[in-house]
Amino acid sequence: MTLIELFIPIEISRDTVYDLGNVGNIQFRDLNSKVNAFQRSFVKEIKRLDNVQRQYRFFKNEIEDREIEIFENPDFDVSQEEISASGIDELVEEGQLLEDRLKQLLESTDTLEIRKKDLLQLRHTLIESNDIFQKKSPDAVASAHDLIVDEASLNKSFVTGVIPRTKSIILEKILWRVLRGNLFFERREIEEPIYDAKTKKTIAKDYFIVFSHGYQIIERIKKISESLDAELYDVDSDNDGRYAVLTETNRNLADLNTVLDSTVKTLESELTIIADSLFKWYSLIQREKSVYEILNFFDYDVNRKTLIGEGWIPTAEIEGVKNILLNNSQGLQSVLNVLETTRTPPTYHKTNKFTDAFQNLCDAYGVAQYKEVNAGLPTIVTFPFMFAIMFGDLGHGFILTCAAASLVYFEKSIARIKRDEIFDMAFSGRYILLLMGIFSMVTGFMYNDLFSKSMTIFESAWEWPEHEVGETIFAVKKDFTYAIGLDPAWHGTENALLFTNSYKMKLSILMGFIHMSYSYMFSLVNYVHFKSMIDIIGNFIPGLLFMQAIFGYLSICIVYKWSINWIEIGKPAPGLLNMLISMFLSPGTVADPLYPHQAQVQVFLLTIALICVPCLLLIKPMYYKRKLDKEAEYKQLHGSEEAALESAHGNGGDDDDEEGHGEEFGDIMIHQVIHTIEFCLNTVSHTASYLRLWALSLAHAQLSTVLWTMTIQGAFGATGVVGVISTVFLFGMWFVLTVIILVIMEGTSAMLHSLRLHWVESMSKFFVGGGKLYEPFNFKGLLTEFESIA
Amino acid sequence: MRSNRSFDTLTNYTYITNQQYTSMSLWVPFIGLLIAIALSFGIWFAAPKQDQTVWRSTGILTVAMIFLMWAITYLAQLNPLVVPRRSDLRPEF
């Protein structure tokens, strides 16, 4: 990573930054961090582009309302589309024109819709009223009928209109109460729902007619019904008059429909055209905007003719940037300077599609410090393998491998489709899943577990003696050991768990110890890289000795105990757990000796471990104490000059400049005390934490055995139709439960445990973190989903 | 484990008498280690030029992990303190 400085003449700044964005390898620093967002140089341009984007969003809403499909090309390659500043101007103008035109069209459609609704309602009112007036009605209407005819011919004593269906009953009730029943109310449902342009919804409506006496009462009815959103229409009580109005209305309605149809068609064809290129336009504008946002990071020179930008770039890629600057020069010269700096550069780990997921796994915990050992690299193997130790089953591993392999095989087509959250997680971690599956098959082979059954591939090292049915027998060991993995003879024995329990516990301790030591070595690599001798002497060596003296010794003892044929020597095999405990509690005495001179060796190791604790605690702080004292002495001699220089210097620098600020001795001491306590306790607790490998792998094996016996085993031996059906059914049940419980659920849990082992147990041994992620200015990934624009 | 030791040592006496075996098997893990180291060297040199570090580290770590897994499994069965026991075996086996 190198910090570079760019001098770009204003005239060509936009094009240059545009090209830099296409290549996408500079992380620009904000040189105007103190300047308010509204006071920056290119606010006007950004606002203009924001406005265009707003217009595009408006188009998108309109398009989606009309259910026109937006042409969205996932392969749309931004770098293919070069667009000049004048091209952007055209887009801006076009956007404005289109918006005006669309708004006009929408407005006229709305007015037409309102008019249409009005006419439709009038038509319904006329038809229904006609029906009522002419009806020689038999029942309740009969009494009112005379009244209608008489009164109606005299003066208008009725109100007609249309009301939303939900409110028509309310209206009837209110009128009934207000007029004390002194009215005639008729209500009919209008079958077709009526479109309301204001709310853009269709509403079910009712026709109603109310008869009553008196001018004032009619007025009151009108007011009440209008307050309930009813729309009232005047209807002639005279038959001929009504017919005339109806014909008129019908004709108007037909005319209106033609106009409306053509308007809507124009609107839709307009939108269809927009929909074709909306995605492209939006990404172009989005990129243009990001260019100006970057330009806002730049500083002006004194003459305000050149923009000055600073940014981080991978050192290997400086030449490429120089070329871009040359290509864009157009007679004006851009300059690139490499800056010397004390700032910490951002951390950049180059990834490909395979390592990306693993890198993300580690970055989720913390971004590595600049030039620190990248935890992501060993994680590629250790993460899936730790998982596999807990998930060891050849069959389950095979299912997982198949699933992951299909994700990998179809990755191109799957990358295009829209994925929901969980599926997307599985997809982006497909290479992790693949390795997890493959390693599970390896460990499953070692555990000799295939869906909880064993395979006899090599010759078993155990032989069963002659026996009767039901006789308890013990196998006899042959002269060799089963070549690869667990001997199949253990399968199904009464004391199989006894053996696998001890085996897997020791396996997890050994694996854990080796994993931690391996991770601890990275801290050495870090210290060597940063040339921090004091950390090697004061941190690494005492820590290493402490860890090895206790758990390294335990691991060696485990292996040693395995390698001795205790039965041949005729001695009882000592318990290692007791040995380790008594090594601390009663040093110098050994109850069951494992090897000669054990007591002395243990006392020696214990002494080393105990000496390491004060070393870990004191060496580093003492070193800094001496250094600080020397500096203080120096300062006392040259104090006055130094201080003057510093105060003069201090004001000039940038605010976010990091200076090597001297830590107080107290800080160092406290930090080291915490580190010492943490390290010593963690040595024990982290080793114990690896026992989760033991617990989970045992649980997994037991669970798959139980599942087998509970389901499919019951079907074996059954014959006839019942046998066939039960076999099919139980097999299905076994398979589904295997996938759901053993592969998905157990897999998730084992994965989380493995993640913890990496984040806590492994990474705490060397990982400093606290770095900043390298996020270069790049057009790619600027607009991944069109959804995000709304 | 510990609690069962008394029981297992009891059962083991039956088989001490008829078993005499060499410690030749002890060399097998070392042979495995040599193979693993050879494989690691092979991977180191065979790694493709592109993404060389990733290939090397992944390949060698994989070999190392699988070797460890195998070696631990092998060693655990080298001198067993427990003997498989069952009472449901038919005479044919």
PDB file of N, CA and C in Angstrom, chain A residues 643-710:
ATOM      1  N   ALA A 643      10.603  21.287  22.824  1.00  0.00           N
ATOM      2  CA  ALA A 643       9.213  21.693  23.058  1.00  0.00           C
ATOM      3  C   ALA A 643       8.804  22.770  22.062  1.00  0.00           C
ATOM      4  N   ALA A 644       9.722  23.693  21.808  1.00  0.00           N
ATOM      5  CA  ALA A 644       9.421  24.775  20.887  1.00  0.00           C
ATOM      6  C   ALA A 644       9.167  24.220  19.491  1.00  0.00           C
ATOM      7  N   LEU A 645      10.044  23.300  19.109  1.00  0.00           N
ATOM      8  CA  LEU A 645       9.909  22.692  17.792  1.00  0.00           C
ATOM      9  C   LEU A 645       8.571  21.974  17.658  1.00  0.00           C
ATOM     10  N   GLU A 646       8.255  21.243  18.716  1.00  0.00           N
ATOM     11  CA  GLU A 646       7.044  20.429  18.669  1.00  0.00           C
ATOM     12  C   GLU A 646       5.795  21.277  18.542  1.00  0.00           C
ATOM     13  N   SER A 647       5.774  22.368  19.300  1.00  0.00           N
ATOM     14  CA  SER A 647       4.568  23.204  19.253  1.00  0.00           C
ATOM     15  C   SER A 647       4.433  23.856  17.877  1.00  0.00           C
ATOM     16  N   ALA A 648       5.584  24.185  17.272  1.00  0.00           N
ATOM     17  CA  ALA A 648       5.527  24.781  15.939  1.00  0.00           C
ATOM     18  C   ALA A 648       5.061  23.742  14.927  1.00  0.00           C
ATOM     19  N   HIS A 649       5.497  22.525  15.124  1.00  0.00           N
ATOM     20  CA  HIS A 649       5.202  21.468  14.181  1.00  0.00           C
ATOM     21  C   HIS A 649       3.766  20.976  14.324  1.00  0.00           C
ATOM     22  N   GLY A 650       3.352  20.892  15.573  1.00  0.00           N
ATOM     23  CA  GLY A 650       2.066  20.257  15.897  1.00  0.00           C
ATOM     24  C   GLY A 650       0.884  20.897  15.206  1.00  0.00           C
ATOM     25  N   ASN A 651       0.932  22.209  14.979  1.00  0.00           N
ATOM     26  CA  ASN A 651      -0.231  22.874  14.413  1.00  0.00           C
ATOM     27  C   ASN A 651      -0.373  22.651  12.920  1.00  0.00           C
ATOM     28  N   GLY A 652       0.777  22.365  12.284  1.00  0.00           N
ATOM     29  CA  GLY A 652       0.751  22.282  10.827  1.00  0.00           C
ATOM     30  C   GLY A 652       0.053  21.047  10.296  1.00  0.00           C
ATOM     31  N   GLY A 653       0.168  19.949  11.005  1.00  0.00           N
ATOM     32  CA  GLY A 653      -0.267  18.653  10.472  1.00  0.00           C
ATOM     33  C   GLY A 653      -1.770  18.499  10.336  1.00  0.00           C
ATOM     34  N   ASP A 654      -2.123  17.473   9.603  1.00  0.00           N
ATOM     35  CA  ASP A 654      -3.529  17.140   9.435  1.00  0.00           C
ATOM     36  C   ASP A 654      -4.058  16.574  10.745  1.00  0.00           C
ATOM     37  N   ASP A 655      -5.347  16.642  10.913  1.00  0.00           N
ATOM     38  CA  ASP A 655      -5.892  16.162  12.176  1.00  0.00           C
ATOM     39  C   ASP A 655      -5.796  14.659  12.326  1.00  0.00           C
ATOM     40  N   ASP A 656      -6.044  13.974  11.205  1.00  0.00           N
ATOM     41  CA  ASP A 656      -6.066  12.518  11.342  1.00  0.00           C
ATOM     42  C   ASP A 656      -4.681  11.906  11.136  1.00  0.00           C
ATOM     43  N   ASP A 657      -3.650  12.752  11.162  1.00  0.00           N
ATOM     44  CA  ASP A 657      -2.297  12.213  11.149  1.00  0.00           C
ATOM     45  C   ASP A 657      -2.067  11.443  12.435  1.00  0.00           C
ATOM     46  N   GLU A 658      -1.529  10.239  12.264  1.00  0.00           N
ATOM     47  CA  GLU A 658      -1.256   9.488  13.482  1.00  0.00           C
ATOM     48  C   GLU A 658       0.191   9.697  13.848  1.00  0.00           C
ATOM     49  N   GLU A 659       0.420  10.127  15.057  1.00  0.00           N
ATOM     50  CA  GLU A 659       1.799  10.283  15.487  1.00  0.00           C
ATOM     51  C   GLU A 659       2.107   9.208  16.503  1.00  0.00           C
ATOM     52  N   GLY A 660       3.363   8.841  16.547  1.00  0.00           N
ATOM     53  CA  GLY A 660       3.754   7.815  17.502  1.00  0.00           C
ATOM     54  C   GLY A 660       3.703   8.376  18.901  1.00  0.00           C
ATOM     55  N   HIS A 661       2.491   8.466  19.444  1.00  0.00           N
ATOM     56  CA  HIS A 661       2.362   9.095  20.756  1.00  0.00           C
ATOM     57  C   HIS A 661       2.888   8.154  21.827  1.00  0.00           C
ATOM     58  N   GLY A 662       3.719   8.680  22.685  1.00  0.00           N
ATOM     59  CA  GLY A 662       4.340   7.860  23.714  1.00  0.00           C
ATOM     60  C   GLY A 662       3.327   7.400  24.743  1.00  0.00           C
ATOM     61  N   GLU A 663       3.366   6.090  25.035  1.00  0.00           N
ATOM     62  CA  GLU A 663       2.452   5.588  26.041  1.00  0.00           C
ATOM     63  C   GLU A 663       3.068   5.791  27.412  1.00  0.00           C
ATOM     64  N   GLU A 664       2.237   5.993  28.377  1.00  0.00           N
ATOM     65  CA  GLU A 664       2.717   6.113  29.747  1.00  0.00           C
ATOM     66  C   GLU A 664       3.132   4.728  30.239  1.00  0.00           C
ATOM     67  N   PHE A 665       4.010   4.727  31.200  1.00  0.00           N
ATOM     68  CA  PHE A 665       4.454   3.456  31.761  1.00  0.00           C
ATOM     69  C   PHE A 665       3.284   2.705  32.400  1.00  0.00           C
ATOM     70  N   GLY A 666       2.416   3.465  33.053  1.00  0.00           N
ATOM     71  CA  GLY A 666       1.257   2.848  33.708  1.00  0.00           C
ATOM     72  C   GLY A 666       0.390   2.087  32.728  1.00  0.00           C
ATOM     73  N   ASP A 667       0.182   2.686  31.561  1.00  0.00           N
ATOM     74  CA  ASP A 667      -0.648   2.032  30.542  1.00  0.00           C
ATOM     75  C   ASP A 667      -0.039   0.707  30.123  1.00  0.00           C
ATOM     76  N   ILE A 668       1.270   0.771  29.867  1.00  0.00           N
ATOM     77  CA  ILE A 668       1.963  -0.436  29.425  1.00  0.00           C
ATOM     78  C   ILE A 668       1.865  -1.523  30.479  1.00  0.00           C
ATOM     79  N   MET A 669       2.075  -1.132  31.711  1.00  0.00           N
ATOM     80  CA  MET A 669       2.061  -2.098  32.811  1.00  0.00           C
ATOM     81  C   MET A 669       0.686  -2.753  32.928  1.00  0.00           C
ATOM     82  N   ILE A 670      -0.338  -1.919  32.938  1.00  0.00           N
ATOM     83  CA  ILE A 670      -1.702  -2.464  33.070  1.00  0.00           C
ATOM     84  C   ILE A 670      -2.018  -3.383  31.902  1.00  0.00           C
ATOM     85  N   HIS A 671      -1.630  -2.942  30.739  1.00  0.00           N
ATOM     86  CA  HIS A 671      -1.878  -3.752  29.549  1.00  0.00           C
ATOM     87  C   HIS A 671      -1.200  -5.107  29.662  1.00  0.00           C
ATOM     88  N   GLN A 672       0.026  -5.077  30.152  1.00  0.00           N
ATOM     89  CA  GLN A 672       0.780  -6.323  30.237  1.00  0.00           C
ATOM     90  C   GLN A 672       0.224  -7.238  31.327  1.00  0.00           C
ATOM     91  N   VAL A 673      -0.240  -6.640  32.437  1.00  0.00           N
ATOM     92  CA  VAL A 673      -0.840  -7.460  33.497  1.00  0.00           C
ATOM     93  C   VAL A 673      -2.069  -8.181  32.959  1.00  0.00           C
ATOM     94  N   ILE A 674      -2.888  -7.402  32.230  1.00  0.00           N
ATOM     95  CA  ILE A 674      -4.084  -8.020  31.660  1.00  0.00           C
ATOM     96  C   ILE A 674      -3.701  -9.123  30.692  1.00  0.00           C
ATOM     97  N   HIS A 675      -2.698  -8.827  29.868  1.00  0.00           N
ATOM     98  CA  HIS A 675      -2.278  -9.820  28.879  1.00  0.00           C
ATOM     99  C   HIS A 675      -1.794 -11.093  29.565  1.00  0.00           C
ATOM    100  N   THR A 676      -1.003 -10.925  30.630  1.00  0.00           N
ATOM    101  CA  THR A 676      -0.448 -12.089  31.319  1.00  0.00           C
ATOM    102  C   THR A 676      -1.547 -12.950  31.919  1.00  0.00           C
ATOM    103  N   ILE A 677      -2.445 -12.288  32.661  1.00  0.00           N
ATOM    104  CA  ILE A 677      -3.537 -13.043  33.284  1.00  0.00           C
ATOM    105  C   ILE A 677      -4.353 -13.761  32.215  1.00  0.00           C
ATOM    106  N   GLU A 678      -4.653 -13.010  31.163  1.00  0.00           N
ATOM    107  CA  GLU A 678      -5.483 -13.564  30.106  1.00  0.00           C
ATOM    108  C   GLU A 678      -4.781 -14.747  29.453  1.00  0.00           C
ATOM    109  N   PHE A 679      -3.500 -14.586  29.176  1.00  0.00           N
ATOM    110  CA  PHE A 679      -2.785 -15.649  28.472  1.00  0.00           C
ATOM    111  C   PHE A 679      -2.735 -16.928  29.305  1.00  0.00           C
ATOM    112  N   CYS A 680      -2.384 -16.771  30.582  1.00  0.00           N
ATOM    113  CA  CYS A 680      -2.237 -17.967  31.412  1.00  0.00           C
ATOM    114  C   CYS A 680      -3.573 -18.675  31.599  1.00  0.00           C
ATOM    115  N   LEU A 681      -4.618 -17.903  31.868  1.00  0.00           N
ATOM    116  CA  LEU A 681      -5.929 -18.530  32.041  1.00  0.00           C
ATOM    117  C   LEU A 681      -6.390 -19.155  30.736  1.00  0.00           C
ATOM    118  N   ASN A 682      -6.146 -18.439  29.627  1.00  0.00           N
ATOM    119  CA  ASN A 682      -6.622 -18.932  28.345  1.00  0.00           C
ATOM    120  C   ASN A 682      -5.923 -20.207  27.912  1.00  0.00           C
ATOM    121  N   THR A 683      -4.663 -20.349  28.309  1.00  0.00           N
ATOM    122  CA  THR A 683      -3.963 -21.571  27.943  1.00  0.00           C
ATOM    123  C   THR A 683      -4.770 -22.771  28.429  1.00  0.00           C
ATOM    124  N   VAL A 684      -5.277 -22.661  29.649  1.00  0.00           N
ATOM    125  CA  VAL A 684      -6.075 -23.759  30.190  1.00  0.00           C
ATOM    126  C   VAL A 684      -7.461 -23.793  29.567  1.00  0.00           C
ATOM    127  N   SER A 685      -8.117 -22.646  29.593  1.00  0.00           N
ATOM    128  CA  SER A 685      -9.530 -22.665  29.192  1.00  0.00           C
ATOM    129  C   SER A 685      -9.684 -22.927  27.700  1.00  0.00           C
ATOM    130  N   HIS A 686      -8.728 -22.448  26.900  1.00  0.00           N
ATOM    131  CA  HIS A 686      -8.855 -22.700  25.462  1.00  0.00           C
ATOM    132  C   HIS A 686      -8.625 -24.162  25.133  1.00  0.00           C
ATOM    133  N   THR A 687      -7.671 -24.790  25.833  1.00  0.00           N
ATOM    134  CA  THR A 687      -7.480 -26.219  25.598  1.00  0.00           C
ATOM    135  C   THR A 687      -8.752 -26.971  25.953  1.00  0.00           C
ATOM    136  N   ALA A 688      -9.334 -26.590  27.098  1.00  0.00           N
ATOM    137  CA  ALA A 688     -10.578 -27.240  27.494  1.00  0.00           C
ATOM    138  C   ALA A 688     -11.666 -26.981  26.461  1.00  0.00           C
ATOM    139  N   SER A 689     -11.585 -25.803  25.853  1.00  0.00           N
ATOM    140  CA  SER A 689     -12.614 -25.433  24.882  1.00  0.00           C
ATOM    141  C   SER A 689     -12.593 -26.339  23.656  1.00  0.00           C
ATOM    142  N   TYR A 690     -11.381 -26.852  23.345  1.00  0.00           N
ATOM    143  CA  TYR A 690     -11.314 -27.756  22.193  1.00  0.00           C
ATOM    144  C   TYR A 690     -11.998 -29.081  22.466  1.00  0.00           C
ATOM    145  N   LEU A 691     -12.351 -29.332  23.731  1.00  0.00           N
ATOM    146  CA  LEU A 691     -13.066 -30.576  24.032  1.00  0.00           C
ATOM    147  C   LEU A 691     -14.433 -30.603  23.370  1.00  0.00           C
ATOM    148  N   ARG A 692     -14.871 -29.424  22.869  1.00  0.00           N
ATOM    149  CA  ARG A 692     -16.141 -29.420  22.136  1.00  0.00           C
ATOM    150  C   ARG A 692     -16.048 -30.314  20.904  1.00  0.00           C
ATOM    151  N   LEU A 693     -14.835 -30.467  20.371  1.00  0.00           N
ATOM    152  CA  LEU A 693     -14.668 -31.379  19.238  1.00  0.00           C
ATOM    153  C   LEU A 693     -15.070 -32.791  19.642  1.00  0.00           C
ATOM    154  N   TRP A 694     -14.633 -33.175  20.825  1.00  0.00           N
ATOM    155  CA  TRP A 694     -14.943 -34.491  21.374  1.00  0.00           C
ATOM    156  C   TRP A 694     -16.447 -34.648  21.575  1.00  0.00           C
ATOM    157  N   ALA A 695     -17.029 -33.668  22.287  1.00  0.00           N
ATOM    158  CA  ALA A 695     -18.442 -33.765  22.627  1.00  0.00           C
ATOM    159  C   ALA A 695     -19.307 -33.809  21.379  1.00  0.00           C
ATOM    160  N   LEU A 696     -19.031 -32.913  20.438  1.00  0.00           N
ATOM    161  CA  LEU A 696     -19.904 -32.844  19.267  1.00  0.00           C
ATOM    162  C   LEU A 696     -19.745 -34.041  18.350  1.00  0.00           C
ATOM    163  N   SER A 697     -18.517 -34.552  18.219  1.00  0.00           N
ATOM    164  CA  SER A 697     -18.377 -35.683  17.314  1.00  0.00           C
ATOM    165  C   SER A 697     -19.021 -36.922  17.922  1.00  0.00           C
ATOM    166  N   LEU A 698     -18.907 -37.079  19.241  1.00  0.00           N
ATOM    167  CA  LEU A 698     -19.591 -38.209  19.885  1.00  0.00           C
ATOM    168  C   LEU A 698     -21.098 -38.078  19.723  1.00  0.00           C
ATOM    169  N   ALA A 699     -21.597 -36.868  19.961  1.00  0.00           N
ATOM    170  CA  ALA A 699     -23.039 -36.645  19.870  1.00  0.00           C
ATOM    171  C   ALA A 699     -23.523 -36.921  18.456  1.00  0.00           C
ATOM    172  N   HIS A 700     -22.737 -36.480  17.490  1.00  0.00           N
ATOM    173  CA  HIS A 700     -23.149 -36.687  16.107  1.00  0.00           C
ATOM    174  C   HIS A 700     -23.218 -38.171  15.785  1.00  0.00           C
ATOM    175  N   ALA A 701     -22.180 -38.908  16.191  1.00  0.00           N
ATOM    176  CA  ALA A 701     -22.169 -40.345  15.907  1.00  0.00           C
ATOM    177  C   ALA A 701     -23.335 -41.043  16.604  1.00  0.00           C
ATOM    178  N   GLN A 702     -23.581 -40.678  17.866  1.00  0.00           N
ATOM    179  CA  GLN A 702     -24.670 -41.317  18.608  1.00  0.00           C
ATOM    180  C   GLN A 702     -26.021 -41.013  17.978  1.00  0.00           C
ATOM    181  N   LEU A 703     -26.180 -39.748  17.597  1.00  0.00           N
ATOM    182  CA  LEU A 703     -27.462 -39.330  17.026  1.00  0.00           C
ATOM    183  C   LEU A 703     -27.740 -40.084  15.737  1.00  0.00           C
ATOM    184  N   SER A 704     -26.706 -40.247  14.914  1.00  0.00           N
ATOM    185  CA  SER A 704     -26.976 -40.939  13.654  1.00  0.00           C
ATOM    186  C   SER A 704     -27.230 -42.426  13.909  1.00  0.00           C
ATOM    187  N   THR A 705     -26.597 -43.010  14.943  1.00  0.00           N
ATOM    188  CA  THR A 705     -26.906 -44.399  15.287  1.00  0.00           C
ATOM    189  C   THR A 705     -28.357 -44.518  15.737  1.00  0.00           C
ATOM    190  N   VAL A 706     -28.759 -43.612  16.605  1.00  0.00           N
ATOM    191  CA  VAL A 706     -30.126 -43.654  17.123  1.00  0.00           C
ATOM    192  C   VAL A 706     -31.119 -43.502  15.983  1.00  0.00           C
ATOM    193  N   LEU A 707     -30.833 -42.570  15.080  1.00  0.00           N
ATOM    194  CA  LEU A 707     -31.760 -42.356  13.965  1.00  0.00           C
ATOM    195  C   LEU A 707     -31.875 -43.622  13.124  1.00  0.00           C
ATOM    196  N   TRP A 708     -30.764 -44.274  12.911  1.00  0.00           N
ATOM    197  CA  TRP A 708     -30.781 -45.498  12.112  1.00  0.00           C
ATOM    198  C   TRP A 708     -31.632 -46.566  12.796  1.00  0.00           C
ATOM    199  N   THR A 709     -31.404 -46.797  14.073  1.00  0.00           N
ATOM    200  CA  THR A 709     -32.147 -47.871  14.746  1.00  0.00           C
ATOM    201  C   THR A 709     -33.628 -47.523  14.887  1.00  0.00           C
ATOM    202  N   MET A 710     -33.930 -46.244  15.069  1.00  0.00           N
ATOM    203  CA  MET A 710     -35.330 -45.870  15.281  1.00  0.00           C
ATOM    204  C   MET A 710     -36.137 -45.951  13.995  1.00  0.00           C
TER     205      MET A 710
END
